Short mmCIF file of C-alpha atoms in Angstrom, two decimals:
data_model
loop_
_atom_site.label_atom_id
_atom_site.label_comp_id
_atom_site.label_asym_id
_atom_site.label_seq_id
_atom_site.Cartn_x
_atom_site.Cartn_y
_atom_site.Cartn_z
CA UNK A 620 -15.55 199.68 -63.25
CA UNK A 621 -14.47 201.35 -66.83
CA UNK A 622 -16.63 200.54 -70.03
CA UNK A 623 -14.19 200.81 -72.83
CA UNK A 624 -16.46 203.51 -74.68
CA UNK A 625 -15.15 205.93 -72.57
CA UNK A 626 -11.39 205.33 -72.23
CA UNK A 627 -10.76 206.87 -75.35
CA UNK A 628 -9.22 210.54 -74.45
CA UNK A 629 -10.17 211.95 -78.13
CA UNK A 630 -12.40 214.78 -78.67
CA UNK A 631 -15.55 213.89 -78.63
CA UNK A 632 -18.32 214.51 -81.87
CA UNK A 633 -21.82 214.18 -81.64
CA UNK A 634 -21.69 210.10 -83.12
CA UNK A 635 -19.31 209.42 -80.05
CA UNK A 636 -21.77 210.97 -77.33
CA UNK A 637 -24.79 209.15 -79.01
CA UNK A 638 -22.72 205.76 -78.41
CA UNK A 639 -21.91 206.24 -74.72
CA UNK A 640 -26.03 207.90 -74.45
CA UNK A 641 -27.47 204.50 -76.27
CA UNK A 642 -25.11 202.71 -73.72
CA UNK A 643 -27.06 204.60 -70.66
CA UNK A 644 -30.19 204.47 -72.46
CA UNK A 645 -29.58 200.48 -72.08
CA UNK A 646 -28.61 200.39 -69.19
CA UNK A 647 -31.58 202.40 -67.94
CA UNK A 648 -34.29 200.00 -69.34
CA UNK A 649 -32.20 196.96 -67.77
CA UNK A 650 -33.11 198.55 -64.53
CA UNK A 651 -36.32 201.02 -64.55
CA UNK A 652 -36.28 201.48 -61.28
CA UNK A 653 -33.18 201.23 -59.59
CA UNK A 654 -33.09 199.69 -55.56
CA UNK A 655 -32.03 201.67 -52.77
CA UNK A 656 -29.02 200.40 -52.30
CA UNK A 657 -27.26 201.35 -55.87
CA UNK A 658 -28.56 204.90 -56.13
CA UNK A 659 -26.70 204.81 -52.07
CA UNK A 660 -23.96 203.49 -53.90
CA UNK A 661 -23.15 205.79 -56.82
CA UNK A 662 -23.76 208.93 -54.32
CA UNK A 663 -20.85 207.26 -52.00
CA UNK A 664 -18.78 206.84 -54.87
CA UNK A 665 -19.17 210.41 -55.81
CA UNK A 666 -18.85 211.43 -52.80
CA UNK A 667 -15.36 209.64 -52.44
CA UNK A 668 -14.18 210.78 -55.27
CA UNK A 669 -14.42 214.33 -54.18
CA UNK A 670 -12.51 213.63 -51.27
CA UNK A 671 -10.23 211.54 -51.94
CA UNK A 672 -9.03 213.74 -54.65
CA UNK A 673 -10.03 217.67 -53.14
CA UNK A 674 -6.42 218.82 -53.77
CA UNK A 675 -5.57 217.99 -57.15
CA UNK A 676 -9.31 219.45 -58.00
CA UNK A 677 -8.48 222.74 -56.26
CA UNK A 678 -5.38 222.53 -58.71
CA UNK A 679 -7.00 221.96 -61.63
CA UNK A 680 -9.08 225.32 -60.77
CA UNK A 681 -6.64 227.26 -60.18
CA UNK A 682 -5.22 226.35 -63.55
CA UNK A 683 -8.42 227.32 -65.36
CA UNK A 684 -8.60 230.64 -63.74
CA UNK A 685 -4.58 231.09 -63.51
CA UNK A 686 -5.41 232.24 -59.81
CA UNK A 687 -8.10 230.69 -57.93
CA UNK A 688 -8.06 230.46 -54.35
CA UNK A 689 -7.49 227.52 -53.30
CA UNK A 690 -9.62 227.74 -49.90
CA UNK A 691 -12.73 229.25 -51.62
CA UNK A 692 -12.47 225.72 -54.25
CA UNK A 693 -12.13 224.02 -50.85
CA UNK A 694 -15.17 225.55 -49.43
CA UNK A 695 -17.24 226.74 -52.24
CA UNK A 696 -17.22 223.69 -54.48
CA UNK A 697 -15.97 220.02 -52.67
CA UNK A 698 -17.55 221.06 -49.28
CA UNK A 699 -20.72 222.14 -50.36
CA UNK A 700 -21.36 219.35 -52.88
CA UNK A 701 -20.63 217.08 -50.17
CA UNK A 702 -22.91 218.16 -48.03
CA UNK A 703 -25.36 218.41 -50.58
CA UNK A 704 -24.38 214.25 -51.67
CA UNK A 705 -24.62 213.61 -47.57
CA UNK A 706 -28.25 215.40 -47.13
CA UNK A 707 -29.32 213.10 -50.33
CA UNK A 708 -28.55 210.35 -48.30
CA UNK A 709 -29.56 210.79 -45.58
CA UNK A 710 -32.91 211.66 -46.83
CA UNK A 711 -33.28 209.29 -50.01
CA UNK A 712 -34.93 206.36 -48.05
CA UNK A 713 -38.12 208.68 -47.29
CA UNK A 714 -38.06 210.26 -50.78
CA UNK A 715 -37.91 206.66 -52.60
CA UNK A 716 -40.79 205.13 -50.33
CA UNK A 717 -44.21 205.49 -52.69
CA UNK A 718 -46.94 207.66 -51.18
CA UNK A 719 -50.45 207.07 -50.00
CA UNK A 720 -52.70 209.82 -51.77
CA UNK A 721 -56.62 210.06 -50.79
CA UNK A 722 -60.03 209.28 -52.65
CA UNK A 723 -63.10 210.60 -53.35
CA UNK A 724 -65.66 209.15 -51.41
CA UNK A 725 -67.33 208.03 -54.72
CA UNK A 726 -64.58 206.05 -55.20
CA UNK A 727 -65.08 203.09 -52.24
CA UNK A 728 -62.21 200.53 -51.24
CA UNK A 729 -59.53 202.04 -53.69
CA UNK A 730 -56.03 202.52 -52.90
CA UNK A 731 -54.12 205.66 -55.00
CA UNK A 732 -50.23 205.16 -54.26
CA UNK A 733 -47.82 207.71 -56.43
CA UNK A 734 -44.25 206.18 -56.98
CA UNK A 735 -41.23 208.34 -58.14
CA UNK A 736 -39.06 206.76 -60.95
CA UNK A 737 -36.21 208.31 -62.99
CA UNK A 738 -36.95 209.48 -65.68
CA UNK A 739 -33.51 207.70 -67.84
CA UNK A 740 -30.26 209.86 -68.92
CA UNK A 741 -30.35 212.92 -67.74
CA UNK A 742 -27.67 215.77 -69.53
CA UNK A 743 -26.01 218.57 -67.15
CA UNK A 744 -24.46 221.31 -68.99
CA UNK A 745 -21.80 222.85 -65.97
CA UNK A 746 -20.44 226.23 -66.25
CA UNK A 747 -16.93 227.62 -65.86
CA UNK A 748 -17.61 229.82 -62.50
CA UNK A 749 -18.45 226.68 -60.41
CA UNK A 750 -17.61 223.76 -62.59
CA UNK A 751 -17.51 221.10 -59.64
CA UNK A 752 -20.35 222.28 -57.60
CA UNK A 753 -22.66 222.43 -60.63
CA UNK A 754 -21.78 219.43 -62.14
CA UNK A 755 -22.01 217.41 -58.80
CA UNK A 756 -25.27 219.05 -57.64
CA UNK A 757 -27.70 218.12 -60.56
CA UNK A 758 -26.05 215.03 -60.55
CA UNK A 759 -26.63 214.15 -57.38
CA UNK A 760 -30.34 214.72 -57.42
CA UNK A 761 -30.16 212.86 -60.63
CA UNK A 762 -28.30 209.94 -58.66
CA UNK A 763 -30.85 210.23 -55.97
CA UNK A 764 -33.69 209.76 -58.29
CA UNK A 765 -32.11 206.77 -60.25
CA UNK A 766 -30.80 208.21 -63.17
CA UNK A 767 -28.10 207.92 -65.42
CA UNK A 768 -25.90 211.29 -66.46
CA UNK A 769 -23.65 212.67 -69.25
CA UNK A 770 -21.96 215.87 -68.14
CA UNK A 771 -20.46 218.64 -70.82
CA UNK A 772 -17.92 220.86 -68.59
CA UNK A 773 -17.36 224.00 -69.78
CA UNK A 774 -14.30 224.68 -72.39
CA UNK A 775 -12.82 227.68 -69.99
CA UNK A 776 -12.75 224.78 -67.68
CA UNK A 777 -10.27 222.65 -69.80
CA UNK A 778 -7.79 221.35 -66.81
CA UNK A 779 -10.43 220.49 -64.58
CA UNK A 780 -12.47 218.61 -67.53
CA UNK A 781 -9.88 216.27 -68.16
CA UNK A 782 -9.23 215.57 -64.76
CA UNK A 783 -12.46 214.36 -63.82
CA UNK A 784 -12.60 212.69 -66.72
CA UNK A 785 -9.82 210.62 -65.52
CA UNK A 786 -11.70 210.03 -62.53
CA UNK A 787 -15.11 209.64 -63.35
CA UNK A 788 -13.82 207.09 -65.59
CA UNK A 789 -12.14 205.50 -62.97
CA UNK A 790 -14.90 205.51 -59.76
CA UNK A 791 -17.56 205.16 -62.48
CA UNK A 792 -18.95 202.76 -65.20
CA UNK A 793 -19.27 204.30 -68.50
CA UNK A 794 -23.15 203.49 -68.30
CA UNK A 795 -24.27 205.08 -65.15
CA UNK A 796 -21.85 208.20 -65.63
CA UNK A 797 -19.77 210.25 -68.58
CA UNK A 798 -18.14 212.96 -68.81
CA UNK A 799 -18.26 214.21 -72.54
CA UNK A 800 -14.56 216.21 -73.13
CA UNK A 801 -14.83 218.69 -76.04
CA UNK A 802 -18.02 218.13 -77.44
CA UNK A 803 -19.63 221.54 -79.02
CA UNK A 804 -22.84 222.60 -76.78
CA UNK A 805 -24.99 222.33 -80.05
CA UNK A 806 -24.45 219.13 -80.28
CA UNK A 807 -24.33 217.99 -76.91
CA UNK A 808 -28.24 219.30 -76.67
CA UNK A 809 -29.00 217.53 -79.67
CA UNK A 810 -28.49 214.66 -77.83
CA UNK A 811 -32.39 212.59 -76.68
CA UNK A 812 -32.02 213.43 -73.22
CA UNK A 813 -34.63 212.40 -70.49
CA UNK A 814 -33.97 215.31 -68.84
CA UNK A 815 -31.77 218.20 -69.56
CA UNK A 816 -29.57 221.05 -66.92
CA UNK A 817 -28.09 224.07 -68.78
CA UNK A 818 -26.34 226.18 -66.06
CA UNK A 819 -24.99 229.46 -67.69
CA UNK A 820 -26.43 232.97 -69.55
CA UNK A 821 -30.31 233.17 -70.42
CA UNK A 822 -29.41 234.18 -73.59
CA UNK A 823 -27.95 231.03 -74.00
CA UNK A 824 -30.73 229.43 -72.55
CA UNK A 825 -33.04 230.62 -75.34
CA UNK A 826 -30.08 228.07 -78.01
CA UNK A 827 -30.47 224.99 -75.29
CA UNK A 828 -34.25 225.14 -75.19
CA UNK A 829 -34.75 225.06 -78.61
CA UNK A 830 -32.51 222.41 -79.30
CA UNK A 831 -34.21 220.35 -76.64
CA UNK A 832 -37.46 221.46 -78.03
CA UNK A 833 -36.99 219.01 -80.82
CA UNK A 834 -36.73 216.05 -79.26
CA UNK A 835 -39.23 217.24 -75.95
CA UNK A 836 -37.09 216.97 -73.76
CA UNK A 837 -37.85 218.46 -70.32
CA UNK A 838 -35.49 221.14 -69.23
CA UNK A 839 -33.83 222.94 -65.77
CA UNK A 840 -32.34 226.55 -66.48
CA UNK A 841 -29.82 227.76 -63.77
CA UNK A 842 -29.25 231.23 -64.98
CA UNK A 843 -28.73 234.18 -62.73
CA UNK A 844 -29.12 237.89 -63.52
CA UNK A 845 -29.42 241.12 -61.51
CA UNK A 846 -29.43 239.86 -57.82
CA UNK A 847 -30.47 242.99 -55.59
CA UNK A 848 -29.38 244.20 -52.28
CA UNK A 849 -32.16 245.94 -50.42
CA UNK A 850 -30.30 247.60 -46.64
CA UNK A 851 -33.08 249.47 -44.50
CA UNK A 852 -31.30 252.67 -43.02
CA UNK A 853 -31.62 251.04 -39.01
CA UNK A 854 -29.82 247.87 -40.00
CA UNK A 855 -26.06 248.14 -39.02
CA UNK A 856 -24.01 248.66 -42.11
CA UNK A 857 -20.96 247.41 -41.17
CA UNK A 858 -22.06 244.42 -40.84
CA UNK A 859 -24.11 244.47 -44.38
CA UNK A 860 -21.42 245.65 -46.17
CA UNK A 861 -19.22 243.05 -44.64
CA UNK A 862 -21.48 240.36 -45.75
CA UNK A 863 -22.16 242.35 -48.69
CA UNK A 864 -18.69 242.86 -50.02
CA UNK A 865 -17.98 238.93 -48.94
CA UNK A 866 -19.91 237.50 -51.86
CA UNK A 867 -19.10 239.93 -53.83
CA UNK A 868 -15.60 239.06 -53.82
CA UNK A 869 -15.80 235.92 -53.08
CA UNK A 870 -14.34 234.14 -56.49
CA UNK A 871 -13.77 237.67 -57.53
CA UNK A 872 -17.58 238.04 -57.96
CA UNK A 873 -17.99 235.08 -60.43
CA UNK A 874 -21.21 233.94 -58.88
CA UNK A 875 -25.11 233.16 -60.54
CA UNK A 876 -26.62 234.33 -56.59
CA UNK A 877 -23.65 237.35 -56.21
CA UNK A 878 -25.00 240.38 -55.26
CA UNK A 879 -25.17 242.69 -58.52
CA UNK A 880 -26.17 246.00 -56.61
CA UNK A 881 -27.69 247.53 -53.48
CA UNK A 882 -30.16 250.26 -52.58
CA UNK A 883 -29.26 251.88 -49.49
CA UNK A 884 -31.42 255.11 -47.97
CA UNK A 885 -29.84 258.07 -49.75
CA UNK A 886 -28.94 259.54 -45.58
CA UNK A 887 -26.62 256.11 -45.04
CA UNK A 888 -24.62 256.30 -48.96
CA UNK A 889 -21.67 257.83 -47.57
CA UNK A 890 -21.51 255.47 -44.03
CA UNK A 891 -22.12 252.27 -46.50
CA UNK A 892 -18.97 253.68 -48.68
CA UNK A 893 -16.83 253.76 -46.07
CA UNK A 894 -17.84 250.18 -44.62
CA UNK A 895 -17.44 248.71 -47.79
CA UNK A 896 -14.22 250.03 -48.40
CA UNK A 897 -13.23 248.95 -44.99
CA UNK A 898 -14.85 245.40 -45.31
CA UNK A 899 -13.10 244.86 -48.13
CA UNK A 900 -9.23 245.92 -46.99
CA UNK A 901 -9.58 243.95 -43.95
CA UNK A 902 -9.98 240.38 -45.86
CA UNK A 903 -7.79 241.86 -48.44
CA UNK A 904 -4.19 243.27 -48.64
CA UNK A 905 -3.65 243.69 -52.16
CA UNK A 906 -5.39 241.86 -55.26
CA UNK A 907 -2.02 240.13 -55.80
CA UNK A 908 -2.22 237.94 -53.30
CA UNK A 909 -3.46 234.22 -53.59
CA UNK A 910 -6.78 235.10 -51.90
CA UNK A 911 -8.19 236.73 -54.32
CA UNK A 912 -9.21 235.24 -57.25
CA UNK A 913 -8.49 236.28 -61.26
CA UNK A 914 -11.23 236.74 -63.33
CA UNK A 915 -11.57 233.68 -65.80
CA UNK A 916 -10.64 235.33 -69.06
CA UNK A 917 -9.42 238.24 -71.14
CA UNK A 918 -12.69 238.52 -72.71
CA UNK A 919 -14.68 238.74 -69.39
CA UNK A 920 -11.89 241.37 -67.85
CA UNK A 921 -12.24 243.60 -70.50
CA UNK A 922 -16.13 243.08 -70.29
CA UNK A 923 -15.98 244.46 -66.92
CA UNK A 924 -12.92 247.14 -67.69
CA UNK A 925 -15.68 248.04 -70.44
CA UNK A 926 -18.19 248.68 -67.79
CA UNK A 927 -16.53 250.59 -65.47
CA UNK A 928 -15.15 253.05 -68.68
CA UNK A 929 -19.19 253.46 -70.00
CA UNK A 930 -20.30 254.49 -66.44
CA UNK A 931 -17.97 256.91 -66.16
CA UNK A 932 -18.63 258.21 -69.85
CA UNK A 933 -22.29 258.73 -68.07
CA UNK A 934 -21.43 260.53 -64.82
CA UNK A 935 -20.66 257.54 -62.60
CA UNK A 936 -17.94 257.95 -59.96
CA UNK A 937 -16.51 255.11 -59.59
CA UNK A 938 -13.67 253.90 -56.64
CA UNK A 939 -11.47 251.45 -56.22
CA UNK A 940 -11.63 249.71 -52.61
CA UNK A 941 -8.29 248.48 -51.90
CA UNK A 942 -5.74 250.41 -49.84
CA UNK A 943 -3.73 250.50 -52.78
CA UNK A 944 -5.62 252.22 -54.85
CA UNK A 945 -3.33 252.84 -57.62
CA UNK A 946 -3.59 249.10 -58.36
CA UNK A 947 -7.00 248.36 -60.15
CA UNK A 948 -5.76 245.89 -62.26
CA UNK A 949 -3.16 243.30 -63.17
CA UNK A 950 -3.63 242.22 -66.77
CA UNK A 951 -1.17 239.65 -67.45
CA UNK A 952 -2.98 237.71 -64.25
CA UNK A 953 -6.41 238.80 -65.47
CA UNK A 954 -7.31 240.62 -61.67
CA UNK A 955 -9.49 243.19 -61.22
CA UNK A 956 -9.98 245.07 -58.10
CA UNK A 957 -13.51 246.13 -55.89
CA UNK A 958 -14.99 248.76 -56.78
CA UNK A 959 -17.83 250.54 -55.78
CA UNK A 960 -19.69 252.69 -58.72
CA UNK A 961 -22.11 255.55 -57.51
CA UNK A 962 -24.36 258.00 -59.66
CA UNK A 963 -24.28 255.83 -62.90
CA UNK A 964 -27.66 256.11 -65.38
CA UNK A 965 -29.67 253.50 -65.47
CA UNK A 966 -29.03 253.55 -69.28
CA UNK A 967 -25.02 252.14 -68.38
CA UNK A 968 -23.81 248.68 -69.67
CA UNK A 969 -23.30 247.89 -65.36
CA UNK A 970 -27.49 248.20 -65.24
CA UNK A 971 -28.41 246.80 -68.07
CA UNK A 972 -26.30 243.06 -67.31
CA UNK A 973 -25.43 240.86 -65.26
CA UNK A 974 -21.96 242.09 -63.78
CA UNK A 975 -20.41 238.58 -63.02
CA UNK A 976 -17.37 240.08 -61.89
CA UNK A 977 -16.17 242.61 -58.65
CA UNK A 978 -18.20 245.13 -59.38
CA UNK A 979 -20.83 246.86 -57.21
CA UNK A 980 -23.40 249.87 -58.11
CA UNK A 981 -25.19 251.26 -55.65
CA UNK A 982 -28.34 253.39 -55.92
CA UNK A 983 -30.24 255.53 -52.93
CA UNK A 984 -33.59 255.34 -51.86
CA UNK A 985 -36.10 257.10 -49.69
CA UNK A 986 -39.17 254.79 -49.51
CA UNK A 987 -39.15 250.99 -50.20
CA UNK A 988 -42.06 251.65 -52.94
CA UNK A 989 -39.31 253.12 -55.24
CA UNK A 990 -37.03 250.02 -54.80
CA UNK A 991 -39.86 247.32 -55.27
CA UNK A 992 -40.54 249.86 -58.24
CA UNK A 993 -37.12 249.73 -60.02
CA UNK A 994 -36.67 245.83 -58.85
CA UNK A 995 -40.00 244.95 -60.04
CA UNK A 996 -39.33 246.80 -63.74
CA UNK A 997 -36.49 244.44 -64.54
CA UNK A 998 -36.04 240.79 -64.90
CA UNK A 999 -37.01 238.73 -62.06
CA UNK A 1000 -33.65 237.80 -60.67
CA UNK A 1001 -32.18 234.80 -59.48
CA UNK A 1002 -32.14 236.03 -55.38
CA UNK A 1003 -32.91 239.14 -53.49
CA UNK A 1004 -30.90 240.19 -50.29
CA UNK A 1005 -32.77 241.95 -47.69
CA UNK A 1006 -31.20 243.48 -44.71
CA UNK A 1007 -33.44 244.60 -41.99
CA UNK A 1008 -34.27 243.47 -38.49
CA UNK A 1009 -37.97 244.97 -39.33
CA UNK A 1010 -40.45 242.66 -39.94
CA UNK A 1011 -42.36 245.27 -41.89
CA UNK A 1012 -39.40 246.12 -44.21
CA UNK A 1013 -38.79 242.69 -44.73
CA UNK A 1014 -42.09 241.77 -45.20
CA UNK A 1015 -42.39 244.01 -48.09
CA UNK A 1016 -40.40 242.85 -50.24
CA UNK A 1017 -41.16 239.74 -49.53
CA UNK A 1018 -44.81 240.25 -50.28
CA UNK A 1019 -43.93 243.02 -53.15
CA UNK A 1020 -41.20 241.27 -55.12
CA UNK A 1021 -40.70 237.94 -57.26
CA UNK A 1022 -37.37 236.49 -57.51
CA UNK A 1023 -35.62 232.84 -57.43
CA UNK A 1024 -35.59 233.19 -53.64
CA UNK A 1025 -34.39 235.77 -50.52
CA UNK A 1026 -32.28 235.56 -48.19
CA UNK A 1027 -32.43 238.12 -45.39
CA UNK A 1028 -30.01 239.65 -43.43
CA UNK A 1029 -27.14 237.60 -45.79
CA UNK A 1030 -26.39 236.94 -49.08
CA UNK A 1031 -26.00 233.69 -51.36
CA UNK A 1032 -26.63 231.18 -48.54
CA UNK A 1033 -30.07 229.80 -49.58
CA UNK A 1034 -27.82 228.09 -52.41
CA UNK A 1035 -26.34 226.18 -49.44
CA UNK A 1036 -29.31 224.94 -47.73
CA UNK A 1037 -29.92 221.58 -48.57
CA UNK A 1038 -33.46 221.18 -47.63
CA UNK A 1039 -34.65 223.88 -50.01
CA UNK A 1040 -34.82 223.60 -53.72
CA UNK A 1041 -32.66 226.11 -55.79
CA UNK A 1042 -33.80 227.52 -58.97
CA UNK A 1043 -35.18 231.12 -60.57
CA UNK A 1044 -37.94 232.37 -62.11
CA UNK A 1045 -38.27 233.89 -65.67
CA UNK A 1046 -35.08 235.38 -66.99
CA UNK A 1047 -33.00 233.94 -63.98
CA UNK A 1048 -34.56 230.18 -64.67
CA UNK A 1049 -37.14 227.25 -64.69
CA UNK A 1050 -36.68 224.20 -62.22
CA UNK A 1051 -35.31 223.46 -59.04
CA UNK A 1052 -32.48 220.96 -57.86
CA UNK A 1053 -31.49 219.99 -54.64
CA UNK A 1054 -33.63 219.27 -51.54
CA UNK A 1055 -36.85 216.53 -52.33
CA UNK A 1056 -38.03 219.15 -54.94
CA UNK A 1057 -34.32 218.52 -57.01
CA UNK A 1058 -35.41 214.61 -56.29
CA UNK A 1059 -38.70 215.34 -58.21
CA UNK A 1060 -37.60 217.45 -60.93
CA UNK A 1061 -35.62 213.93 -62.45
CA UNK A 1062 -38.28 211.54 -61.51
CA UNK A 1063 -41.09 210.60 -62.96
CA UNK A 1064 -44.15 210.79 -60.39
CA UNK A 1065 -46.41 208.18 -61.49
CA UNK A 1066 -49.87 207.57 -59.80
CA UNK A 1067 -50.95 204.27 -59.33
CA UNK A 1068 -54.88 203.62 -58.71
CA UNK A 1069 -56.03 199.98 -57.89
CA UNK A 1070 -59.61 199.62 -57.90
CA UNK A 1071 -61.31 196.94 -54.88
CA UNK A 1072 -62.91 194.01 -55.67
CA UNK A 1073 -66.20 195.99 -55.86
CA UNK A 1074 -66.06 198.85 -57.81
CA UNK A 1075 -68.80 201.67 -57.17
CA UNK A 1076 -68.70 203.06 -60.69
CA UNK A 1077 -70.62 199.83 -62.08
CA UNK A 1078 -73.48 201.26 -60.44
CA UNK A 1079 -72.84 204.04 -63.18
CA UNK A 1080 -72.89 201.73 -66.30
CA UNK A 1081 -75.29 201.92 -69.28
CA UNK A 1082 -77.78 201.40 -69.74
CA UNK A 1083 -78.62 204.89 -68.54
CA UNK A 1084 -81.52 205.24 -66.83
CA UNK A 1085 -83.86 205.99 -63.32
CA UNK A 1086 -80.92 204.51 -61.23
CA UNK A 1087 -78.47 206.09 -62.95
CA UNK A 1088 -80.37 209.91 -62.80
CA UNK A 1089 -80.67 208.99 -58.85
CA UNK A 1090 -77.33 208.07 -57.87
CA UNK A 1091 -75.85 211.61 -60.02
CA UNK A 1092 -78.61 213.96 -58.84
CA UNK A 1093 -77.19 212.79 -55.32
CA UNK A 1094 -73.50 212.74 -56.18
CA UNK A 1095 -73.72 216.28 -57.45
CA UNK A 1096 -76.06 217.59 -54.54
CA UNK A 1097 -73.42 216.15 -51.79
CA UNK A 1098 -71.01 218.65 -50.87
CA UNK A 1099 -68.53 216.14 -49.01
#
């Protein structure tokens, strides 16, 4: 099951990923296009290795963060990649089966037939906010599709790198999957990919394209950005801000498709304040507890700390959700506590960036055109939240806005839907995986067209002449 290539627990340079991608890139061409029954195979395998070792990878998390909770790992990350892996399989008979495409009536007794292949080694660059479930989920499109994978994990996600290491190594040859420990992300995207997934900051993105740029190699960008919350002034707000504040919290806001800030109708600020606050104490009792998640680094809490001082420099009033208060954060565990920031220009560091942490503006509104407005003035983001039982307000902004996708009445969720591809637009991304459209982003969809014994077209042949003027003059007067 090992190749020897990869047993080797050094760090890895750019020479020793090039060995283990010519070793893929062999493999690949020994088998073009892969049967049924070993793409099944490999998604089984990765599917039993996330269950048969959940608990030692919600571990390993909660070492990278120093507090992650252990339930949202649980839920978040091995249950929804193994849904995802199931769906795949369920499905992957019907995607694999080639397809009978039409012909022009000019064309008699042909057959067109399009056949997906994979497209060889595909590269997944995974992120330190969901380092399972974005390392699993490309891959198991790319699985699905045929394909072999390298995987760079994130360095923030050093405990959980080296343990699937150790187990991809073990459930996997070397030549149908790697993880690459240690290896810089400039040279992991130097790397002749078939196909290349960068999951992370689009001004990172810009780096990873470039690079990949110089060999052509085709490219998915998983970014994120400024995901708006849109609640129409009839729509219950207890129960938005209870969804709301869910996935905002939820792995202490640390999410691509969190919600970064809400419009509500300037009459409903003060009722949304007060469910939000109360949303938030009832999952909650304190921000020490094992719940609640730590943010991932020093860097990123004084990011946020940062934020929350420059919106107050600017007039912002900003509140801490928790009953206690007093607490807004615990250094030496890296926690940060909701907040809620009202009244802050649209000039502050919290509206200019992504948030990526607990944090949640929000901004009133009187009419919906002054929300599509604002929304529509900024980067297309990665999902839009609407939350209205009116078919006219949600039509709107479904009509009047472009992002990755929307989910109405909830937030986050379309990520979990299997059927339906996941990716962004602009800024927030290019590509989808998941669903058939993450099977077709690594394949290669190749037409096939086999011409009958008779082929029509010879009546088209030089010499040109009477018979030739004839047959066009009718082809281009028939409107069939």
């Amino acid at each position: 099951m090992n190749n020897n290539i990869s047993s080797n627990h050094r760090n890895f340079d750019l020479e020793a990923a090039l060995e283990i991608h010519k070793l893929q890139k062999a493999s690949h061409l020994l088998s073009l296009n892969p049967p049924l029954e070993e793409r099944l195979s490999n998604l089984n395998t990765l599917e039993n290795l996330l269950l048969e070792n959940k608990q030692e990878i919600a571990i390993a998390l909660n070492k990278d963060y120093g507090n992650r909770s252990i339930h949202e790992t649980l839920l978040a990350e091995v249950f929804t990649a193994v849904d995802g892996i199931r769906y795949a399989k369920k499905n992957l008979r019907k995607w694999t089966k080639p397809q009978k495409r039409s012909h022009s009536i000019w064309f008699l007794g042909v057959k067109n037939t399009l056949i997906a292949q994979p497209k060889g080694v595909v590269g997944v660059i995974s992120p330190w906010n969901y380092p399972l479930f974005l390392f699993v989920s490309p891959v198991t499109s790319a699985f699905a599709a045929g394909n072999r994978c390298m995987v760079k994990m994130a360095k923030e996600s050093s405990n959980l790198s080296k343990l699937l290491k150790n187990l991809v190594d073990h459930y996997f040859d070397t030549a149908t999957l790697a993880i690459i420990p240690d290896i810089s992300g400039s040279d992991f995207t130097k790397i002749p990919f078939d196909h290349l997934v960068f999951t992370g900051s689009a001004s990172t993105a810009r780096y990873v394209m470039a690079a990949a740029s110089k060999n052509l190699t085709p490219i998915t960008l998983e970014l994120g950005g400024k995901s708006p919350c849109i609640v129409d002034s009839s729509y219950d707000h207890s129960i938005a801000a209870k969804r709301i504040m869910y996935f905002k919290t939820l792995n202490a806001g640390q999410t691509c498709v969190a919600p970064d800030y809400v419009f509500v109708h300037e009459d409903k600020l003060n009722e949304f304040i007060h469910q939000c606050k109360k949303a938030t104490q009832d999952r909650y009792s304190s921000i020490e507890g094992l719940d609640y998640t730590s943010i991932i680094s020093e860097e990123a809490l004084n990011r946020l700390q940062n934020h929350i001082d420059d919106a107050k420099n600017k007039g912002a009033k900003v509140y801490n959700l928790m009953r206690d208060s007093k607490t807004e954060c615990i250094v030496g565990k890296k926690k940060l506590a909701p907040h809620i920031v009202i009244g802050m220009s649209d000039d502050s560091s919290i509206m200019q960036e992504e948030i990526f942490g607990p944090l949640l503006p929000i901004k009133t509104y009187k009419d919906m055109s002054t929300v599509s407005k604002y929304i529509n003035s900024h980067a297309n983001p990665l999902g839009l939240y609407v939350f209205s039982h009116r078919k006219s307000f949600q039509n709107y902004f479904l009509n009047n806005t472009l992002s990755g996708a929307i989910a109405i009445n909830d937030c986050a969720l379309q990520v979990a839907q299997h059927d339906m591809p996941f990716g962004g637009i602009g800024e927030s991304g290019m590509g989808h995986y998941h669903a058939h459209e993450g099977f077709k982003e690594f394949s290669k969809l190749k037409p096939i067209f086999k011409q009958a014994k008779f082929s029509s077209i010879e009546l088209l042949y030089p010499p040109y002449g009477k018979r030739f003027d004839f047959i066009l003059k009718a082809m281009l007067k028939l409107k069939i």
